[in-house]
PDB file of C-alpha atoms in Angstrom:
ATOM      1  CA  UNK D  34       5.292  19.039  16.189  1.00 39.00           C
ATOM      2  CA  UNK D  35       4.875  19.061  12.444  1.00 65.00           C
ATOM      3  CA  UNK D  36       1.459  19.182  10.905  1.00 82.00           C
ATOM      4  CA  UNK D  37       2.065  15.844   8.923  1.00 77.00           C
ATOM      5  CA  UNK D  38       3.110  14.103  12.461  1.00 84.00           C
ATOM      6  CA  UNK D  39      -0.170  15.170  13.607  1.00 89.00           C
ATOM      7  CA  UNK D  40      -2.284  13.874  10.912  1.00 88.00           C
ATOM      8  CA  UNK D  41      -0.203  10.534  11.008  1.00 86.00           C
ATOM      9  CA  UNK D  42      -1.420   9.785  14.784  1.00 90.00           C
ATOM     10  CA  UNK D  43      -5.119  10.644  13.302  1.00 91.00           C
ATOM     11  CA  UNK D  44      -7.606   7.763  12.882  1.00 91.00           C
ATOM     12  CA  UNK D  45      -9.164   6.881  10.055  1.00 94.00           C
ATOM     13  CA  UNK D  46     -12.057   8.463  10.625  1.00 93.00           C
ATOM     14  CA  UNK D  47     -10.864  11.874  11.776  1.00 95.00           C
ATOM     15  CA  UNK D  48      -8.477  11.883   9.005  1.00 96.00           C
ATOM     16  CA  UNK D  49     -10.974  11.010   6.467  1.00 96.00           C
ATOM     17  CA  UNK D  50     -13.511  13.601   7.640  1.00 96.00           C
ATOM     18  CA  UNK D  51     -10.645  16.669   7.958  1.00 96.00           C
ATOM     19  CA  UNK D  52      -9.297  15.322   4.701  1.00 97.00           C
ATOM     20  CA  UNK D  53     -12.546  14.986   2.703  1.00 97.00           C
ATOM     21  CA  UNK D  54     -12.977  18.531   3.864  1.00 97.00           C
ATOM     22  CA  UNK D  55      -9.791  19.920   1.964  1.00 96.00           C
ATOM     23  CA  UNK D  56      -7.564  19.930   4.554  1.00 94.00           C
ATOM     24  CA  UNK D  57      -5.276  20.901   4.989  1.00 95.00           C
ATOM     25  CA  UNK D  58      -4.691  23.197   2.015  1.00 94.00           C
ATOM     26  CA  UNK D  59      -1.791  21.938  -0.294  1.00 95.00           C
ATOM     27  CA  UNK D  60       0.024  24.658   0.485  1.00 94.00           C
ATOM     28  CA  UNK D  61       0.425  23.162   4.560  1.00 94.00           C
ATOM     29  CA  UNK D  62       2.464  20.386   3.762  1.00 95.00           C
ATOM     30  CA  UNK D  63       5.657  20.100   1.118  1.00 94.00           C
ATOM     31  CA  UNK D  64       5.333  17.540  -1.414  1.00 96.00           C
ATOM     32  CA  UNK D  65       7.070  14.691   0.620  1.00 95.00           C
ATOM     33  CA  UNK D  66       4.901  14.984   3.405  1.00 95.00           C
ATOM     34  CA  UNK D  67       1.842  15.175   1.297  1.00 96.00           C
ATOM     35  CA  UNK D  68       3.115  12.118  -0.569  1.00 95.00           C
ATOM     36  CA  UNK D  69       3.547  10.113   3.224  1.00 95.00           C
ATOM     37  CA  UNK D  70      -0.489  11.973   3.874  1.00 96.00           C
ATOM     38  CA  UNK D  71      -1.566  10.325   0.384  1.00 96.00           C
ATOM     39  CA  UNK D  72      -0.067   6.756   1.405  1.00 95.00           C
ATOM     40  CA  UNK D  73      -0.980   6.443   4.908  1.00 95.00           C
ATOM     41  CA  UNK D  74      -5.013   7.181   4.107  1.00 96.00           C
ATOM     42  CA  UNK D  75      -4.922   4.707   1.480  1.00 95.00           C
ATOM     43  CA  UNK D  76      -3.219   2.047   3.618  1.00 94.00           C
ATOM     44  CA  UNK D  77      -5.757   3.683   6.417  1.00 94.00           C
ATOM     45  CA  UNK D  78      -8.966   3.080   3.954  1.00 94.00           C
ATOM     46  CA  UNK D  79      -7.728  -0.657   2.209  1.00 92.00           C
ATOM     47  CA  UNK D  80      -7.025  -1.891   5.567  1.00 91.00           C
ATOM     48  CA  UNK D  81     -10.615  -0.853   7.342  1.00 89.00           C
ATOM     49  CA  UNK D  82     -13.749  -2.975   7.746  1.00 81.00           C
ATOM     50  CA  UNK D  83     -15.032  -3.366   3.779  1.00 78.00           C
ATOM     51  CA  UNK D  84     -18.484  -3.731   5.337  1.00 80.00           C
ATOM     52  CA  UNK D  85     -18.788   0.129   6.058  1.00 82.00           C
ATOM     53  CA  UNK D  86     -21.678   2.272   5.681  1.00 86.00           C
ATOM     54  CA  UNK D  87     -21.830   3.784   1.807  1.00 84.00           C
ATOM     55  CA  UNK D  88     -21.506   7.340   3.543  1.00 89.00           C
ATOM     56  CA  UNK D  89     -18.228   6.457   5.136  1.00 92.00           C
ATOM     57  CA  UNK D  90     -17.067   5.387   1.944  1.00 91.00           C
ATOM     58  CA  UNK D  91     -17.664   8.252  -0.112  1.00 93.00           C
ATOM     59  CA  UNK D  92     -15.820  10.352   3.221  1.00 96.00           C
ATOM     60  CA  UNK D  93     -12.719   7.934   2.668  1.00 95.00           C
ATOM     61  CA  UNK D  94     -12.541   8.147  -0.987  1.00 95.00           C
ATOM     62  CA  UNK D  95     -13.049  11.948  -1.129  1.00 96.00           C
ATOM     63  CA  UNK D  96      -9.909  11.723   1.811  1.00 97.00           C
ATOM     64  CA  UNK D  97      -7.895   9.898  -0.484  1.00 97.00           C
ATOM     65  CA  UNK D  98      -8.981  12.192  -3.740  1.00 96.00           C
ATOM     66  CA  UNK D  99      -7.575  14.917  -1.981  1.00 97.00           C
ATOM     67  CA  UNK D 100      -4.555  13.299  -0.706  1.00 97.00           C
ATOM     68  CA  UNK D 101      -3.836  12.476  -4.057  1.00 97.00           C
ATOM     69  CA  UNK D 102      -4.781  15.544  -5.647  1.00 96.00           C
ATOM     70  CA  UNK D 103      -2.348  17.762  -3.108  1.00 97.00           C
ATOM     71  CA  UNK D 104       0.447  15.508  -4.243  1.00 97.00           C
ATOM     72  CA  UNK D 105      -0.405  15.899  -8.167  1.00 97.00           C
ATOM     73  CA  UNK D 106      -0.657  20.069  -7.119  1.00 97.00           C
ATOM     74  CA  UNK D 107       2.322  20.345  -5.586  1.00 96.00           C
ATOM     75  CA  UNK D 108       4.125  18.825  -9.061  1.00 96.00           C
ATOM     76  CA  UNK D 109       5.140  15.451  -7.249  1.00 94.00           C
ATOM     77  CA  UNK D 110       3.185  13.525  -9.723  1.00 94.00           C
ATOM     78  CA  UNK D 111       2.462  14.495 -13.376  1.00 94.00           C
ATOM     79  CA  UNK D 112      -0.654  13.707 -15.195  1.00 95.00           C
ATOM     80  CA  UNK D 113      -0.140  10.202 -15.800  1.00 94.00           C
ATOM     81  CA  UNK D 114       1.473   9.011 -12.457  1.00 94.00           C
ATOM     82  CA  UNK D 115      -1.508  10.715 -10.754  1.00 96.00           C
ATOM     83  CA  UNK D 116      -4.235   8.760 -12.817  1.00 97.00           C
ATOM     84  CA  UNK D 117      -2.027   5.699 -12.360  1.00 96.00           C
ATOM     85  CA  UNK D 118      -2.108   6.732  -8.608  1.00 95.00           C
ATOM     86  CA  UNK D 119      -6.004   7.204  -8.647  1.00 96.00           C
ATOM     87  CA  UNK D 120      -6.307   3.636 -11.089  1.00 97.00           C
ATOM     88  CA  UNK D 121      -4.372   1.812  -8.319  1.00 97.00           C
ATOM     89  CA  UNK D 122      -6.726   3.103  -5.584  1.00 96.00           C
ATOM     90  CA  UNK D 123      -9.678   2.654  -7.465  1.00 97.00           C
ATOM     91  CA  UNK D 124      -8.746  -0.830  -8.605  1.00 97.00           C
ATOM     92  CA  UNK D 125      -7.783  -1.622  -4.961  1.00 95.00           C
ATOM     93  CA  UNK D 126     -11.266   0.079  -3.282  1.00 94.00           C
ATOM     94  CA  UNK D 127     -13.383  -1.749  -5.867  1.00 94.00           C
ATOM     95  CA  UNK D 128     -11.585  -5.055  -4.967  1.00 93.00           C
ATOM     96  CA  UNK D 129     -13.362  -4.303  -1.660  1.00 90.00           C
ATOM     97  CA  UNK D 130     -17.032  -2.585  -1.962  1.00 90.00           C
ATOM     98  CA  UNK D 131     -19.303  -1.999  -4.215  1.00 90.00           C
ATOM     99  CA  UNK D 132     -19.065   0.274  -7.102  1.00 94.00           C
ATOM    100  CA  UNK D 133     -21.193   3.641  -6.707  1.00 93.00           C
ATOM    101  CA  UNK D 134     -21.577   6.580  -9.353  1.00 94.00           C
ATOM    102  CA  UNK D 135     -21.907   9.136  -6.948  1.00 93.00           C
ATOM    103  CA  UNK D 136     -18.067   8.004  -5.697  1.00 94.00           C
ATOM    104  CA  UNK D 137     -15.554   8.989  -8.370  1.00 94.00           C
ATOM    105  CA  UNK D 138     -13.128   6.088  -7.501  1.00 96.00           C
ATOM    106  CA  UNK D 139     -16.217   3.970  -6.812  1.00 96.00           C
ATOM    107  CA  UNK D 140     -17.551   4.588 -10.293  1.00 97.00           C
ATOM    108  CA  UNK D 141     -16.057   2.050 -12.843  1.00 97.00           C
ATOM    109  CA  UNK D 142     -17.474   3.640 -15.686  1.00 97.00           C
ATOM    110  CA  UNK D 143     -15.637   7.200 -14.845  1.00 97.00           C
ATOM    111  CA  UNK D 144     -12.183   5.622 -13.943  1.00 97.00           C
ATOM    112  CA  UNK D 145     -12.696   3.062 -17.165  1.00 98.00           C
ATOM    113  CA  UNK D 146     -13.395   6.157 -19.816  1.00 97.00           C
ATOM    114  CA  UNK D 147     -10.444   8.068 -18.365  1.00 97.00           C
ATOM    115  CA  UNK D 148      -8.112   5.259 -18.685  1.00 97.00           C
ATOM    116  CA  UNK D 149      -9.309   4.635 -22.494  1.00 97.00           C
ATOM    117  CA  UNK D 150      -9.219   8.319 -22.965  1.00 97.00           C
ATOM    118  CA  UNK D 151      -5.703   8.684 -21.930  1.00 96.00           C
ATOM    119  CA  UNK D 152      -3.901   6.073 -23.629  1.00 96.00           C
ATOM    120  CA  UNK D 153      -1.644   7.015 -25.802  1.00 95.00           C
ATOM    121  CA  UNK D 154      -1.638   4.403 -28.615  1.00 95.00           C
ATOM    122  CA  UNK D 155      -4.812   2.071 -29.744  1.00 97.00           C
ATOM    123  CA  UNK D 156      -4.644  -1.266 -29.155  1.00 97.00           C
ATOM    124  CA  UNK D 157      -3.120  -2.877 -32.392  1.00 97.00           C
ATOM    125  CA  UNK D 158      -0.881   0.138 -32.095  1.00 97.00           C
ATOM    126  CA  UNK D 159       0.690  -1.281 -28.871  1.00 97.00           C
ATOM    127  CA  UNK D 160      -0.028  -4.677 -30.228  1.00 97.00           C
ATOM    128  CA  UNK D 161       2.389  -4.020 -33.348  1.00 97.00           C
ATOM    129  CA  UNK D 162       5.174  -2.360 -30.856  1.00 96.00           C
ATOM    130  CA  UNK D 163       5.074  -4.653 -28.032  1.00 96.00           C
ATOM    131  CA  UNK D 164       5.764  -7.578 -30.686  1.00 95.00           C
ATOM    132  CA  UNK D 165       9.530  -6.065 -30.782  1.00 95.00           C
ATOM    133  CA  UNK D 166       9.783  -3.998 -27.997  1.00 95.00           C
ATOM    134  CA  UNK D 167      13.406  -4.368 -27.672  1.00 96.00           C
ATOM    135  CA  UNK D 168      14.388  -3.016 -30.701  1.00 97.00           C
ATOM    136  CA  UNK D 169      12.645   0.241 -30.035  1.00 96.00           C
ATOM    137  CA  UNK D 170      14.132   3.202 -29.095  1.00 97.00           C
ATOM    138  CA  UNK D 171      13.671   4.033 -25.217  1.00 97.00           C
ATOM    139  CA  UNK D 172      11.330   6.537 -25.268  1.00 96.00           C
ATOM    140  CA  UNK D 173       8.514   4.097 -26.881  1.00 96.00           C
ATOM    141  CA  UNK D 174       9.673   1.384 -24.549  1.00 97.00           C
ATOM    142  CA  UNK D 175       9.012   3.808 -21.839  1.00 97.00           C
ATOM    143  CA  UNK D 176       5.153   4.614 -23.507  1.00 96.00           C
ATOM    144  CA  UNK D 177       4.763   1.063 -23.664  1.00 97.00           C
ATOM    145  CA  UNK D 178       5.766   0.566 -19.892  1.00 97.00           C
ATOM    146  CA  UNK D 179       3.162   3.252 -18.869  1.00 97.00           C
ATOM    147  CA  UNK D 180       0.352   1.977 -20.985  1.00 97.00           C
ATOM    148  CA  UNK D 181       1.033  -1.630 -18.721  1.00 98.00           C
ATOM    149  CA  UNK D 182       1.281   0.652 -15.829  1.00 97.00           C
ATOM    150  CA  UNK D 183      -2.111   2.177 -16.571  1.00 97.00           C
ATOM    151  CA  UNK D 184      -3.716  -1.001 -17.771  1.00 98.00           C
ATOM    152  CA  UNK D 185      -2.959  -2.986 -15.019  1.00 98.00           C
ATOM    153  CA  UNK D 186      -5.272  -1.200 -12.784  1.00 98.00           C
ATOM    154  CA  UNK D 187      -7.798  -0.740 -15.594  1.00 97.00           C
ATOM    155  CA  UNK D 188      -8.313  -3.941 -15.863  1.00 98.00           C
ATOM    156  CA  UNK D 189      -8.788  -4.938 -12.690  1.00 97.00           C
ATOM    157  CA  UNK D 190     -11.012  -2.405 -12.346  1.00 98.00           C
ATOM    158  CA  UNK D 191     -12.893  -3.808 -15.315  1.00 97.00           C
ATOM    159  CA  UNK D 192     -12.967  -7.446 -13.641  1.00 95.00           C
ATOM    160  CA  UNK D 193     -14.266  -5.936 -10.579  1.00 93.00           C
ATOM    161  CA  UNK D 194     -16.954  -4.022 -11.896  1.00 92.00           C
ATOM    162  CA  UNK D 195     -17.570  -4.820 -15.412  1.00 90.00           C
ATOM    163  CA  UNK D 196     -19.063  -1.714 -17.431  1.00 93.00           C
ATOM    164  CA  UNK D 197     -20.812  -3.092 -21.139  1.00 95.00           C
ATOM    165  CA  UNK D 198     -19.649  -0.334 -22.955  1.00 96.00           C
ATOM    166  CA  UNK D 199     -16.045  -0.807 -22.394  1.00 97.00           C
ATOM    167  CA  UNK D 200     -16.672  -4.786 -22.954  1.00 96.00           C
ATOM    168  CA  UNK D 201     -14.571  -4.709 -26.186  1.00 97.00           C
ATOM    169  CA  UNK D 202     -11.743  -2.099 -24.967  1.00 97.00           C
ATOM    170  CA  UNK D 203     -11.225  -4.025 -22.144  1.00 97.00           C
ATOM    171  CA  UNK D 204     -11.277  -7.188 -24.136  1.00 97.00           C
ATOM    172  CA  UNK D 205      -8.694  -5.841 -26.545  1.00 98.00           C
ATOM    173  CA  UNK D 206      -6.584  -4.422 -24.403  1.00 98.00           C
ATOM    174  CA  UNK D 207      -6.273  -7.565 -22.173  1.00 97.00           C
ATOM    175  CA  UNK D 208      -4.934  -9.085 -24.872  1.00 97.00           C
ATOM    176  CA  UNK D 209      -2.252  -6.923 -25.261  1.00 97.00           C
ATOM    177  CA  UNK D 210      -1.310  -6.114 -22.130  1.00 97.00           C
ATOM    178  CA  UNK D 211       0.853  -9.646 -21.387  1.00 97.00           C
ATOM    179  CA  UNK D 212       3.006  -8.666 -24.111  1.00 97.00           C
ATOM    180  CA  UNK D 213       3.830  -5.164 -23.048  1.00 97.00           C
ATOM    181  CA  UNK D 214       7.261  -4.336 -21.727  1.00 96.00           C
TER     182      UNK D 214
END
């Protein structure tokens, strides 16, 4: 049997505790498989009881860190689909507990200032493109597409879990994001 059949009959808990503990090494699976691992744990952790002890969810998120991380490693994901990835998860987790700071993808104000620090354009930047997106050459159409993609989670992870110092970036950028491509 493979090793990614055998972590797919694992629990939750047995495969958050083996994969909060870095394993398997990236290196043990091939980038589809670790892509399946990376799915099923985060389908595993959204679907479990939200009324968990706040150990158990720092074990589950550091599971689905890694999961994520092995398929960024193994050059599945670049940069920006993996913080997309790790927006999504965050977004989704914080839809369901409480935020923590000692829990990177519990911790709005970490996922929040690496969103702002990677977009690519300001806000009235995107602003002035998105109000004739269809005239722009597909490149920018396709920056403007992953600025939604990364905002979209942002955001929600900013309604969730509001953070005051991001009150006007979040503010801003929610008003741009409806008109994005």
């Amino acid at each position: 049997m493979s090793r990614s059949r055998e972590l797919a009959q694992l629990d939750l808990g047995v495969l958050s505790r083996l994969l909060a503990a870095g394993e398997p090494p990236v290196d043990a699976l091939d980038p589809q498989e670790w892509l399946g691992v990376a799915f099923q744990i985060t389908a595993l952790v959204l679907a479990a009881d939200a009324d968990a002890e706040p150990r158990d969810w720092a074990v589950r998120c550091r599971a689905v860190e890694h999961a994520a991380g092995a398929v960024h490693a193994t050059g599945l994901e670049d940069d920006l689909a993996h913080l997309t990835r790790r927006l999504n998860a965050s977004a989704a987790l914080l839809a369901r507990t409480q935020a923590r700071t000692d829990v990177d993808l519990l911790d709005p104000d970490a996922m929040l200032d690496r969103l702002f620090r990677s977009l690519p354009l300001t806000a009235d930047e995107a602003r002035r493109r998105a109000e004739h997106w269809r005239e722009l050459p597909p490149a920018q159409v396709r920056e403007l597409r992953e600025v939604k993609n990364l905002l979209t989670p942002g955001l929600a992870i900013a309604q969730h879990a509001p953070v005051p110092r991001f009150e006007t970036d979040v503010r801003a950028w929610g008003a741009v994001r409806p008109l994005l491509p």
